[in-house]
PDB file of C-alpha atoms in Angstrom:
ATOM      1  CA  MET A   1      29.816-139.043 -87.499  1.00 90.00           C
ATOM      2  CA  VAL A   2      31.112-136.189 -85.497  1.00 96.00           C
ATOM      3  CA  ARG A   3      29.444-134.958 -82.197  1.00 97.00           C
ATOM      4  CA  ILE A   4      29.821-131.145 -81.937  1.00 98.00           C
ATOM      5  CA  GLY A   5      28.290-129.612 -78.865  1.00 98.00           C
ATOM      6  CA  THR A   6      28.055-126.183 -76.768  1.00 98.00           C
ATOM      7  CA  TRP A   7      27.789-125.908 -73.105  1.00 97.00           C
ATOM      8  CA  ASN A   8      27.839-123.053 -70.639  1.00 96.00           C
ATOM      9  CA  VAL A   9      29.853-124.493 -67.653  1.00 96.00           C
ATOM     10  CA  GLU A  10      28.974-121.748 -65.308  1.00 93.00           C
ATOM     11  CA  ASN A  11      31.722-120.000 -63.447  1.00 92.00           C
ATOM     12  CA  LEU A  12      34.536-122.351 -63.903  1.00 95.00           C
ATOM     13  CA  PHE A  13      37.265-120.769 -61.830  1.00 94.00           C
ATOM     14  CA  ARG A  14      40.011-122.240 -59.663  1.00 94.00           C
ATOM     15  CA  PRO A  15      40.086-121.674 -55.906  1.00 93.00           C
ATOM     16  CA  GLY A  16      41.666-118.326 -55.135  1.00 87.00           C
ATOM     17  CA  ASP A  17      40.578-116.824 -58.555  1.00 89.00           C
ATOM     18  CA  GLU A  18      38.552-113.627 -58.384  1.00 83.00           C
ATOM     19  CA  GLY A  19      34.998-115.047 -58.394  1.00 80.00           C
ATOM     20  CA  GLY A  20      36.189-118.610 -57.666  1.00 85.00           C
ATOM     21  CA  PRO A  21      35.398-120.939 -54.840  1.00 87.00           C
ATOM     22  CA  ALA A  22      37.134-120.365 -51.509  1.00 84.00           C
ATOM     23  CA  ASP A  23      36.744-124.103 -50.735  1.00 89.00           C
ATOM     24  CA  PRO A  24      38.939-126.456 -52.890  1.00 92.00           C
ATOM     25  CA  ALA A  25      36.284-129.286 -51.964  1.00 94.00           C
ATOM     26  CA  VAL A  26      33.597-126.988 -53.838  1.00 92.00           C
ATOM     27  CA  TYR A  27      35.941-126.838 -56.840  1.00 94.00           C
ATOM     28  CA  GLU A  28      36.365-130.687 -56.873  1.00 96.00           C
ATOM     29  CA  ALA A  29      32.735-131.216 -56.768  1.00 94.00           C
ATOM     30  CA  LYS A  30      32.228-128.950 -59.692  1.00 94.00           C
ATOM     31  CA  LEU A  31      34.850-130.604 -61.791  1.00 96.00           C
ATOM     32  CA  ALA A  32      33.400-133.993 -60.993  1.00 96.00           C
ATOM     33  CA  ALA A  33      29.925-132.953 -61.907  1.00 94.00           C
ATOM     34  CA  LEU A  34      31.041-131.410 -65.118  1.00 95.00           C
ATOM     35  CA  ALA A  35      33.413-134.316 -66.057  1.00 96.00           C
ATOM     36  CA  GLY A  36      30.399-136.652 -65.458  1.00 94.00           C
ATOM     37  CA  VAL A  37      28.091-135.012 -68.028  1.00 95.00           C
ATOM     38  CA  ILE A  38      31.008-134.676 -70.585  1.00 96.00           C
ATOM     39  CA  ALA A  39      31.821-138.437 -70.323  1.00 95.00           C
ATOM     40  CA  ARG A  40      28.147-139.284 -70.810  1.00 94.00           C
ATOM     41  CA  ILE A  41      27.573-136.975 -73.926  1.00 94.00           C
ATOM     42  CA  GLU A  42      30.721-138.060 -75.387  1.00 96.00           C
ATOM     43  CA  PRO A  43      31.536-134.969 -77.578  1.00 97.00           C
ATOM     44  CA  ASP A  44      34.321-134.878 -80.337  1.00 98.00           C
ATOM     45  CA  VAL A  45      34.338-131.032 -79.964  1.00 98.00           C
ATOM     46  CA  LEU A  46      32.657-129.092 -77.150  1.00 98.00           C
ATOM     47  CA  ALA A  47      32.503-125.168 -77.100  1.00 98.00           C
ATOM     48  CA  VAL A  48      32.383-123.957 -73.735  1.00 98.00           C
ATOM     49  CA  GLN A  49      31.341-120.673 -72.229  1.00 98.00           C
ATOM     50  CA  GLU A  50      32.020-119.117 -68.660  1.00 96.00           C
ATOM     51  CA  VAL A  51      35.574-120.446 -68.339  1.00 97.00           C
ATOM     52  CA  GLY A  52      36.963-118.010 -65.711  1.00 94.00           C
ATOM     53  CA  ASN A  53      40.549-119.511 -65.744  1.00 93.00           C
ATOM     54  CA  PRO A  54      42.092-121.339 -68.697  1.00 96.00           C
ATOM     55  CA  ALA A  55      43.883-123.641 -66.293  1.00 96.00           C
ATOM     56  CA  ALA A  56      40.506-124.621 -64.878  1.00 96.00           C
ATOM     57  CA  LEU A  57      39.521-125.875 -68.350  1.00 98.00           C
ATOM     58  CA  ALA A  58      42.625-128.088 -68.404  1.00 97.00           C
ATOM     59  CA  ASP A  59      41.800-129.472 -64.990  1.00 97.00           C
ATOM     60  CA  LEU A  60      38.261-130.421 -66.429  1.00 98.00           C
ATOM     61  CA  ALA A  61      39.992-131.982 -69.433  1.00 98.00           C
ATOM     62  CA  GLU A  62      42.177-134.037 -67.135  1.00 97.00           C
ATOM     63  CA  ARG A  63      39.221-135.100 -64.985  1.00 97.00           C
ATOM     64  CA  VAL A  64      37.324-136.388 -67.961  1.00 97.00           C
ATOM     65  CA  GLY A  65      40.348-138.471 -69.111  1.00 96.00           C
ATOM     66  CA  GLY A  66      41.811-139.127 -72.499  1.00 96.00           C
ATOM     67  CA  GLU A  67      43.576-136.683 -74.924  1.00 97.00           C
ATOM     68  CA  TRP A  68      41.887-133.326 -75.149  1.00 98.00           C
ATOM     69  CA  HIS A  69      42.953-130.082 -76.990  1.00 98.00           C
ATOM     70  CA  CYS A  70      42.040-126.741 -75.331  1.00 98.00           C
ATOM     71  CA  ALA A  71      41.661-123.260 -76.565  1.00 98.00           C
ATOM     72  CA  THR A  72      40.221-120.125 -74.899  1.00 98.00           C
ATOM     73  CA  ALA A  73      39.701-116.534 -75.754  1.00 97.00           C
ATOM     74  CA  GLY A  74      41.257-113.655 -73.797  1.00 93.00           C
ATOM     75  CA  VAL A  75      39.340-111.156 -71.512  1.00 89.00           C
ATOM     76  CA  GLU A  76      39.309-107.396 -71.903  1.00 81.00           C
ATOM     77  CA  ALA A  77      40.605-105.287 -69.066  1.00 73.00           C
ATOM     78  CA  GLY A  78      37.677-104.327 -66.883  1.00 72.00           C
ATOM     79  CA  GLN A  79      35.346-107.094 -68.012  1.00 78.00           C
ATOM     80  CA  ARG A  80      34.109-109.980 -65.886  1.00 82.00           C
ATOM     81  CA  PRO A  81      36.813-112.618 -66.310  1.00 86.00           C
ATOM     82  CA  ILE A  82      34.774-115.306 -68.085  1.00 93.00           C
ATOM     83  CA  ARG A  83      35.561-116.431 -71.631  1.00 96.00           C
ATOM     84  CA  VAL A  84      34.650-118.906 -74.290  1.00 98.00           C
ATOM     85  CA  GLY A  85      36.718-121.730 -75.547  1.00 98.00           C
ATOM     86  CA  TYR A  86      36.936-125.333 -76.896  1.00 98.00           C
ATOM     87  CA  LEU A  87      37.538-128.726 -75.517  1.00 98.00           C
ATOM     88  CA  SER A  88      38.269-131.024 -78.446  1.00 98.00           C
ATOM     89  CA  ARG A  89      39.394-134.617 -78.939  1.00 98.00           C
ATOM     90  CA  LEU A  90      40.344-133.271 -82.573  1.00 98.00           C
ATOM     91  CA  PRO A  91      43.256-130.999 -83.036  1.00 98.00           C
ATOM     92  CA  LEU A  92      42.343-127.325 -83.121  1.00 98.00           C
ATOM     93  CA  THR A  93      43.957-125.173 -85.903  1.00 98.00           C
ATOM     94  CA  ASP A  94      43.402-121.511 -87.261  1.00 97.00           C
ATOM     95  CA  VAL A  95      42.215-120.391 -83.742  1.00 98.00           C
ATOM     96  CA  ALA A  96      41.510-116.611 -83.632  1.00 98.00           C
ATOM     97  CA  GLU A  97      39.481-114.200 -81.433  1.00 98.00           C
ATOM     98  CA  ILE A  98      36.589-112.132 -82.904  1.00 98.00           C
ATOM     99  CA  THR A  99      36.120-108.969 -81.027  1.00 97.00           C
ATOM    100  CA  ALA A 100      35.503-105.797 -83.163  1.00 97.00           C
ATOM    101  CA  PHE A 101      32.286-104.809 -84.436  1.00 98.00           C
ATOM    102  CA  PRO A 102      31.999-105.130 -88.352  1.00 97.00           C
ATOM    103  CA  ASP A 103      32.596-101.913 -90.482  1.00 95.00           C
ATOM    104  CA  LYS A 104      29.764 -99.279 -90.523  1.00 96.00           C
ATOM    105  CA  LEU A 105      28.305-100.427 -87.216  1.00 97.00           C
ATOM    106  CA  ASP A 106      28.748 -97.591 -84.782  1.00 96.00           C
ATOM    107  CA  PRO A 107      29.774 -98.048 -81.178  1.00 97.00           C
ATOM    108  CA  ILE A 108      26.727 -98.543 -78.947  1.00 97.00           C
ATOM    109  CA  GLN A 109      25.832 -97.062 -75.538  1.00 96.00           C
ATOM    110  CA  VAL A 110      25.931 -99.535 -72.721  1.00 94.00           C
ATOM    111  CA  ASP A 111      25.217 -97.490 -69.601  1.00 93.00           C
ATOM    112  CA  ASP A 112      23.718 -94.151 -68.253  1.00 93.00           C
ATOM    113  CA  ALA A 113      27.222 -92.639 -68.119  1.00 92.00           C
ATOM    114  CA  GLY A 114      27.107 -92.653 -71.919  1.00 95.00           C
ATOM    115  CA  THR A 115      30.002 -95.269 -72.231  1.00 94.00           C
ATOM    116  CA  ARG A 116      30.213 -96.464 -75.802  1.00 96.00           C
ATOM    117  CA  LEU A 117      31.680 -99.788 -77.013  1.00 95.00           C
ATOM    118  CA  ALA A 118      32.905-101.027 -80.424  1.00 97.00           C
ATOM    119  CA  VAL A 119      33.906-104.531 -79.432  1.00 96.00           C
ATOM    120  CA  MET A 120      32.219-107.610 -77.996  1.00 96.00           C
ATOM    121  CA  GLY A 121      31.830-107.778 -74.167  1.00 93.00           C
ATOM    122  CA  ARG A 122      33.283-111.382 -74.571  1.00 95.00           C
ATOM    123  CA  ALA A 123      35.436-112.277 -77.551  1.00 97.00           C
ATOM    124  CA  ALA A 124      34.050-114.956 -79.687  1.00 98.00           C
ATOM    125  CA  LEU A 125      36.517-117.742 -80.918  1.00 98.00           C
ATOM    126  CA  ARG A 126      36.897-119.282 -84.171  1.00 98.00           C
ATOM    127  CA  ALA A 127      38.684-122.493 -84.832  1.00 98.00           C
ATOM    128  CA  ARG A 128      39.053-125.478 -87.381  1.00 98.00           C
ATOM    129  CA  VAL A 129      38.931-129.218 -87.074  1.00 98.00           C
ATOM    130  CA  ALA A 130      39.225-131.992 -89.498  1.00 97.00           C
ATOM    131  CA  VAL A 131      37.032-135.060 -89.625  1.00 94.00           C
ATOM    132  CA  GLY A 132      38.524-137.758 -91.776  1.00 90.00           C
ATOM    133  CA  GLY A 133      40.297-135.049 -93.816  1.00 92.00           C
ATOM    134  CA  THR A 134      37.092-132.972 -94.027  1.00 92.00           C
ATOM    135  CA  PRO A 135      37.678-129.487 -92.694  1.00 96.00           C
ATOM    136  CA  ILE A 136      34.886-127.888 -90.406  1.00 97.00           C
ATOM    137  CA  ASP A 137      35.181-124.200 -89.251  1.00 98.00           C
ATOM    138  CA  LEU A 138      33.837-123.409 -85.902  1.00 98.00           C
ATOM    139  CA  ILE A 139      32.852-120.102 -84.096  1.00 98.00           C
ATOM    140  CA  THR A 140      31.718-120.064 -80.559  1.00 98.00           C
ATOM    141  CA  CYS A 141      30.299-117.047 -78.731  1.00 98.00           C
ATOM    142  CA  HIS A 142      28.541-115.978 -75.510  1.00 98.00           C
ATOM    143  CA  LEU A 143      26.330-112.949 -76.187  1.00 98.00           C
ATOM    144  CA  LYS A 144      25.239-110.373 -73.680  1.00 96.00           C
ATOM    145  CA  SER A 145      22.876-111.726 -71.089  1.00 91.00           C
ATOM    146  CA  LYS A 146      19.216-110.892 -70.875  1.00 86.00           C
ATOM    147  CA  LEU A 147      19.631-110.751 -67.051  1.00 84.00           C
ATOM    148  CA  LEU A 148      20.168-107.004 -66.267  1.00 86.00           C
ATOM    149  CA  THR A 149      22.947-105.445 -64.151  1.00 84.00           C
ATOM    150  CA  PHE A 150      22.783-101.950 -62.617  1.00 86.00           C
ATOM    151  CA  PRO A 151      25.312 -99.676 -61.131  1.00 85.00           C
ATOM    152  CA  PRO A 152      26.704-100.743 -57.673  1.00 84.00           C
ATOM    153  CA  GLY A 153      24.621 -99.488 -54.672  1.00 80.00           C
ATOM    154  CA  PRO A 154      25.755 -97.495 -51.596  1.00 83.00           C
ATOM    155  CA  ASP A 155      27.341-100.693 -50.292  1.00 84.00           C
ATOM    156  CA  GLY A 156      29.465-101.095 -53.512  1.00 80.00           C
ATOM    157  CA  ARG A 157      27.846-104.476 -54.382  1.00 79.00           C
ATOM    158  CA  PRO A 158      26.691-105.097 -57.952  1.00 77.00           C
ATOM    159  CA  ARG A 159      22.841-104.842 -58.337  1.00 85.00           C
ATOM    160  CA  PHE A 160      20.719-107.278 -60.268  1.00 86.00           C
ATOM    161  CA  ASP A 161      17.355-105.312 -59.689  1.00 88.00           C
ATOM    162  CA  THR A 162      15.889-101.792 -59.313  1.00 90.00           C
ATOM    163  CA  ARG A 163      12.689-100.193 -58.205  1.00 91.00           C
ATOM    164  CA  ASP A 164      13.280 -97.415 -60.670  1.00 92.00           C
ATOM    165  CA  GLU A 165      11.354 -98.501 -63.808  1.00 96.00           C
ATOM    166  CA  GLY A 166      13.033 -95.881 -65.976  1.00 96.00           C
ATOM    167  CA  GLU A 167      16.541 -97.302 -65.064  1.00 93.00           C
ATOM    168  CA  ARG A 168      15.059-100.807 -65.604  1.00 94.00           C
ATOM    169  CA  ALA A 169      13.953 -99.966 -69.121  1.00 96.00           C
ATOM    170  CA  ARG A 170      17.223 -98.205 -70.047  1.00 95.00           C
ATOM    171  CA  ALA A 171      19.266-101.210 -68.898  1.00 94.00           C
ATOM    172  CA  ALA A 172      17.087-103.648 -70.930  1.00 95.00           C
ATOM    173  CA  VAL A 173      17.765-101.337 -74.117  1.00 96.00           C
ATOM    174  CA  TYR A 174      21.527-101.334 -73.343  1.00 95.00           C
ATOM    175  CA  ALA A 175      21.522-105.159 -73.048  1.00 95.00           C
ATOM    176  CA  LEU A 176      19.588-105.737 -76.189  1.00 97.00           C
ATOM    177  CA  SER A 177      21.494-103.284 -78.209  1.00 97.00           C
ATOM    178  CA  ARG A 178      24.721-105.031 -77.011  1.00 96.00           C
ATOM    179  CA  ARG A 179      23.435-108.623 -77.863  1.00 97.00           C
ATOM    180  CA  ALA A 180      22.212-107.395 -81.308  1.00 98.00           C
ATOM    181  CA  ALA A 181      25.629-105.685 -82.203  1.00 98.00           C
ATOM    182  CA  GLU A 182      27.479-108.764 -80.786  1.00 98.00           C
ATOM    183  CA  ALA A 183      25.134-111.116 -83.047  1.00 98.00           C
ATOM    184  CA  ALA A 184      25.918-108.890 -86.027  1.00 98.00           C
ATOM    185  CA  THR A 185      29.702-109.302 -85.226  1.00 98.00           C
ATOM    186  CA  VAL A 186      29.598-113.010 -85.207  1.00 98.00           C
ATOM    187  CA  ARG A 187      27.385-113.099 -88.359  1.00 98.00           C
ATOM    188  CA  ALA A 188      30.101-110.923 -90.129  1.00 98.00           C
ATOM    189  CA  ALA A 189      32.683-113.446 -89.190  1.00 98.00           C
ATOM    190  CA  ALA A 190      30.462-116.282 -90.314  1.00 98.00           C
ATOM    191  CA  THR A 191      29.838-114.422 -93.615  1.00 97.00           C
ATOM    192  CA  GLY A 192      33.521-114.032 -94.159  1.00 97.00           C
ATOM    193  CA  LEU A 193      34.268-117.601 -93.583  1.00 97.00           C
ATOM    194  CA  LEU A 194      31.307-118.832 -95.828  1.00 96.00           C
ATOM    195  CA  ASP A 195      32.349-116.376 -98.504  1.00 95.00           C
ATOM    196  CA  GLY A 196      29.189-117.269-100.683  1.00 93.00           C
ATOM    197  CA  ARG A 197      30.338-121.112-100.496  1.00 91.00           C
ATOM    198  CA  GLY A 198      27.862-122.393 -97.852  1.00 89.00           C
ATOM    199  CA  ARG A 199      26.734-125.160-100.119  1.00 90.00           C
ATOM    200  CA  ASP A 200      30.296-126.635 -99.770  1.00 94.00           C
ATOM    201  CA  GLY A 201      31.730-124.860 -96.753  1.00 94.00           C
ATOM    202  CA  ARG A 202      31.320-126.527 -93.646  1.00 97.00           C
ATOM    203  CA  LEU A 203      30.652-124.098 -90.854  1.00 98.00           C
ATOM    204  CA  VAL A 204      29.137-124.367 -87.227  1.00 98.00           C
ATOM    205  CA  VAL A 205      28.336-121.366 -85.061  1.00 98.00           C
ATOM    206  CA  LEU A 206      27.511-122.253 -81.583  1.00 98.00           C
ATOM    207  CA  GLY A 207      27.343-121.017 -78.091  1.00 98.00           C
ATOM    208  CA  ASP A 208      25.137-119.167 -75.475  1.00 98.00           C
ATOM    209  CA  LEU A 209      23.160-116.872 -77.428  1.00 98.00           C
ATOM    210  CA  ASN A 210      21.165-115.565 -74.387  1.00 96.00           C
ATOM    211  CA  ASP A 211      17.804-115.829 -76.181  1.00 96.00           C
ATOM    212  CA  VAL A 212      15.405-118.154 -77.749  1.00 96.00           C
ATOM    213  CA  PRO A 213      15.441-119.333 -81.380  1.00 96.00           C
ATOM    214  CA  GLU A 214      12.641-116.760 -82.481  1.00 96.00           C
ATOM    215  CA  ALA A 215      14.493-113.824 -80.933  1.00 97.00           C
ATOM    216  CA  ALA A 216      15.583-111.116 -83.428  1.00 97.00           C
ATOM    217  CA  THR A 217      19.206-111.348 -82.071  1.00 97.00           C
ATOM    218  CA  THR A 218      19.284-115.076 -82.623  1.00 97.00           C
ATOM    219  CA  GLN A 219      17.830-114.658 -86.060  1.00 96.00           C
ATOM    220  CA  ILE A 220      20.340-112.194 -87.079  1.00 97.00           C
ATOM    221  CA  LEU A 221      23.024-115.201 -87.150  1.00 98.00           C
ATOM    222  CA  GLN A 222      20.922-117.162 -89.816  1.00 96.00           C
ATOM    223  CA  GLY A 223      21.631-114.667 -92.567  1.00 93.00           C
ATOM    224  CA  PRO A 224      19.227-114.615 -95.460  1.00 92.00           C
ATOM    225  CA  PRO A 225      15.624-115.393 -94.345  1.00 89.00           C
ATOM    226  CA  GLY A 226      13.741-118.442 -95.693  1.00 87.00           C
ATOM    227  CA  SER A 227      14.365-122.203 -95.866  1.00 91.00           C
ATOM    228  CA  GLU A 228      14.250-122.749 -92.209  1.00 92.00           C
ATOM    229  CA  ILE A 229      13.939-126.341 -90.830  1.00 93.00           C
ATOM    230  CA  THR A 230      10.198-127.472 -90.870  1.00 89.00           C
ATOM    231  CA  THR A 231       9.271-124.891 -93.551  1.00 91.00           C
ATOM    232  CA  ASP A 232       8.246-125.628 -97.175  1.00 87.00           C
ATOM    233  CA  GLY A 233      11.360-124.050 -98.442  1.00 88.00           C
ATOM    234  CA  PHE A 234      13.772-126.121 -96.485  1.00 91.00           C
ATOM    235  CA  ALA A 235      14.225-128.693 -99.172  1.00 88.00           C
ATOM    236  CA  GLN A 236      14.341-126.170-102.019  1.00 89.00           C
ATOM    237  CA  PRO A 237      17.805-124.835-102.834  1.00 90.00           C
ATOM    238  CA  ASP A 238      17.987-121.068-103.757  1.00 91.00           C
ATOM    239  CA  ARG A 239      20.474-118.213-104.019  1.00 90.00           C
ATOM    240  CA  GLY A 240      20.545-117.586-100.322  1.00 92.00           C
ATOM    241  CA  ASP A 241      22.018-121.002 -99.399  1.00 94.00           C
ATOM    242  CA  GLY A 242      25.621-119.773 -99.850  1.00 95.00           C
ATOM    243  CA  GLN A 243      25.413-117.454 -96.955  1.00 96.00           C
ATOM    244  CA  ARG A 244      22.596-119.128 -94.703  1.00 96.00           C
ATOM    245  CA  LEU A 245      22.917-120.743 -91.483  1.00 97.00           C
ATOM    246  CA  TRP A 246      20.369-123.098 -90.170  1.00 97.00           C
ATOM    247  CA  ASN A 247      19.399-123.288 -86.431  1.00 98.00           C
ATOM    248  CA  LEU A 248      19.215-126.988 -85.397  1.00 97.00           C
ATOM    249  CA  ALA A 249      16.748-126.192 -82.553  1.00 97.00           C
ATOM    250  CA  ALA A 250      14.058-128.013 -84.638  1.00 95.00           C
ATOM    251  CA  ARG A 251      16.003-131.244 -84.469  1.00 96.00           C
ATOM    252  CA  ILE A 252      15.977-131.385 -80.697  1.00 96.00           C
ATOM    253  CA  PRO A 253      13.103-133.646 -79.339  1.00 94.00           C
ATOM    254  CA  ALA A 254      10.343-131.513 -78.124  1.00 93.00           C
ATOM    255  CA  GLU A 255      10.569-132.512 -74.551  1.00 92.00           C
ATOM    256  CA  GLN A 256      14.431-131.654 -74.449  1.00 92.00           C
ATOM    257  CA  ARG A 257      14.020-128.233 -76.249  1.00 94.00           C
ATOM    258  CA  PHE A 258      15.423-126.139 -73.433  1.00 94.00           C
ATOM    259  CA  SER A 259      18.868-125.480 -72.013  1.00 92.00           C
ATOM    260  CA  ARG A 260      18.157-123.416 -68.973  1.00 90.00           C
ATOM    261  CA  ARG A 261      15.254-122.880 -66.578  1.00 87.00           C
ATOM    262  CA  HIS A 262      14.659-119.323 -65.522  1.00 84.00           C
ATOM    263  CA  ARG A 263      12.130-118.858 -62.721  1.00 84.00           C
ATOM    264  CA  GLY A 264      10.904-122.399 -63.390  1.00 83.00           C
ATOM    265  CA  ARG A 265      10.380-121.915 -67.155  1.00 87.00           C
ATOM    266  CA  GLY A 266      12.460-123.840 -69.595  1.00 88.00           C
ATOM    267  CA  GLU A 267      14.382-121.593 -72.364  1.00 94.00           C
ATOM    268  CA  LEU A 268      16.455-122.881 -75.297  1.00 96.00           C
ATOM    269  CA  ILE A 269      19.192-120.125 -75.185  1.00 97.00           C
ATOM    270  CA  ASP A 270      22.230-122.301 -76.309  1.00 97.00           C
ATOM    271  CA  HIS A 271      22.187-122.949 -80.000  1.00 98.00           C
ATOM    272  CA  ILE A 272      23.877-124.667 -82.885  1.00 98.00           C
ATOM    273  CA  LEU A 273      23.673-123.206 -86.347  1.00 98.00           C
ATOM    274  CA  VAL A 274      25.252-124.975 -89.411  1.00 98.00           C
ATOM    275  CA  SER A 275      25.758-124.091 -93.084  1.00 97.00           C
ATOM    276  CA  ARG A 276      24.065-125.713 -96.032  1.00 96.00           C
ATOM    277  CA  ALA A 277      26.797-128.218 -96.467  1.00 96.00           C
ATOM    278  CA  LEU A 278      25.886-129.771 -93.088  1.00 97.00           C
ATOM    279  CA  VAL A 279      22.274-129.141 -92.305  1.00 96.00           C
ATOM    280  CA  HIS A 280      20.965-132.206 -94.494  1.00 94.00           C
ATOM    281  CA  HIS A 281      23.389-134.443 -92.510  1.00 94.00           C
ATOM    282  CA  VAL A 282      21.492-133.946 -89.120  1.00 94.00           C
ATOM    283  CA  ALA A 283      18.346-135.683 -88.632  1.00 91.00           C
ATOM    284  CA  ASP A 284      15.253-135.242 -86.088  1.00 92.00           C
ATOM    285  CA  GLY A 285      16.547-136.465 -82.732  1.00 91.00           C
ATOM    286  CA  ASP A 286      20.335-135.987 -83.762  1.00 93.00           C
ATOM    287  CA  VAL A 287      20.518-132.978 -81.662  1.00 95.00           C
ATOM    288  CA  ARG A 288      19.858-133.324 -77.979  1.00 94.00           C
ATOM    289  CA  THR A 289      20.160-131.477 -74.704  1.00 92.00           C
ATOM    290  CA  ASP A 290      21.402-133.318 -71.628  1.00 79.00           C
ATOM    291  CA  GLY A 291      21.801-132.396 -67.907  1.00 63.00           C
ATOM    292  CA  ALA A 292      22.945-134.135 -64.826  1.00 59.00           C
ATOM    293  CA  GLY A 293      19.656-134.794 -63.198  1.00 66.00           C
ATOM    294  CA  PRO A 294      16.955-132.045 -62.845  1.00 74.00           C
ATOM    295  CA  THR A 295      18.014-128.735 -64.409  1.00 80.00           C
ATOM    296  CA  PRO A 296      18.112-126.043 -61.534  1.00 79.00           C
ATOM    297  CA  SER A 297      15.960-122.956 -61.936  1.00 75.00           C
ATOM    298  CA  ILE A 298      17.819-119.621 -61.713  1.00 80.00           C
ATOM    299  CA  ASP A 299      16.618-116.179 -60.860  1.00 72.00           C
ATOM    300  CA  ASP A 300      17.986-112.782 -61.649  1.00 72.00           C
ATOM    301  CA  ASP A 301      20.842-112.861 -59.298  1.00 72.00           C
ATOM    302  CA  PRO A 302      23.647-115.163 -60.581  1.00 69.00           C
ATOM    303  CA  SER A 303      25.728-114.628 -57.544  1.00 70.00           C
ATOM    304  CA  ARG A 304      23.445-117.104 -55.665  1.00 73.00           C
ATOM    305  CA  ARG A 305      25.068-120.015 -57.536  1.00 77.00           C
ATOM    306  CA  GLN A 306      28.714-119.051 -57.174  1.00 75.00           C
ATOM    307  CA  ASP A 307      29.525-122.304 -55.331  1.00 75.00           C
ATOM    308  CA  ALA A 308      27.074-124.564 -56.985  1.00 79.00           C
ATOM    309  CA  ALA A 309      28.337-127.836 -58.453  1.00 82.00           C
ATOM    310  CA  GLY A 310      27.749-128.549 -62.114  1.00 87.00           C
ATOM    311  CA  SER A 311      26.131-125.979 -64.253  1.00 89.00           C
ATOM    312  CA  ASP A 312      22.759-124.175 -64.453  1.00 91.00           C
ATOM    313  CA  HIS A 313      22.880-124.941 -68.322  1.00 93.00           C
ATOM    314  CA  ARG A 314      22.134-128.200 -70.282  1.00 95.00           C
ATOM    315  CA  PRO A 315      24.735-128.949 -73.028  1.00 96.00           C
ATOM    316  CA  VAL A 316      23.452-128.955 -76.579  1.00 97.00           C
ATOM    317  CA  VAL A 317      24.993-131.719 -78.752  1.00 97.00           C
ATOM    318  CA  ALA A 318      24.539-132.480 -82.414  1.00 97.00           C
ATOM    319  CA  ALA A 319      25.657-135.681 -84.244  1.00 96.00           C
ATOM    320  CA  ILE A 320      26.611-134.773 -87.725  1.00 95.00           C
ATOM    321  CA  ASP A 321      27.271-137.369 -90.514  1.00 92.00           C
ATOM    322  CA  VAL A 322      30.006-135.581 -92.494  1.00 87.00           C
TER     323      VAL A 322
END
């Protein structure tokens, strides 16, 4: 049995970092809160998002205690300095970044200035672990947020709202297009790793997808349609199984099926998807979300939580019998 999870740890910066806490006591409180949750959920491998400083991830591993292996992706110049990574009890091998859009996918417009990008805003990261000699490939990602951002106002500060409904609509299109292109990029990486051998190849794609299971961007990652958990076709093998990924959201107890609260409403935006070789080794209730007390509700201004302890997300952890 291996426990693989994903958690957006929310702004994990060291004091003095750009975007980090000014007060070391705030940083220590955050490490303590995060470490307490990790100790309770006991993951063997935890994919993490919003790591601002790789050294802060090492601090967190030290606070949890025991031997951990850490890996993080890089950050492109000009991007907000948060990245994905892994905190793993198992050695990590074949670690590589995923950034460029797949062939034939054109660069997308991302702002009113006409800026076009052909790379993910935040690099995804692949790695491999072995459980009892069985290799499992991993891809973690943090797709473009649904929370909209707008050009700075006259005071030079970032804006998270607008009274110009045309600007709001355009920003929503830019965010959606970017999230879809990023999902296609991760899907292409998964397709390459599976190489049609999903019945035997063990692959887990996980991270903050920034939308719910039913969203078109989330479903891009699933590959060939059909055979979803809870459908009549789930138990029937077919030709799509070599490329499919199954979202384990349906294995989460209904009362836990959220990983964030936005304006008081629970949303499941953090996901774990697995290949055919693993999906039948996860039973109902073997995937859970877990937080440290009540999950805070956020609004459309993430800067309000810059010095908050813990995280605004709940980790999602799957117990997989390999």
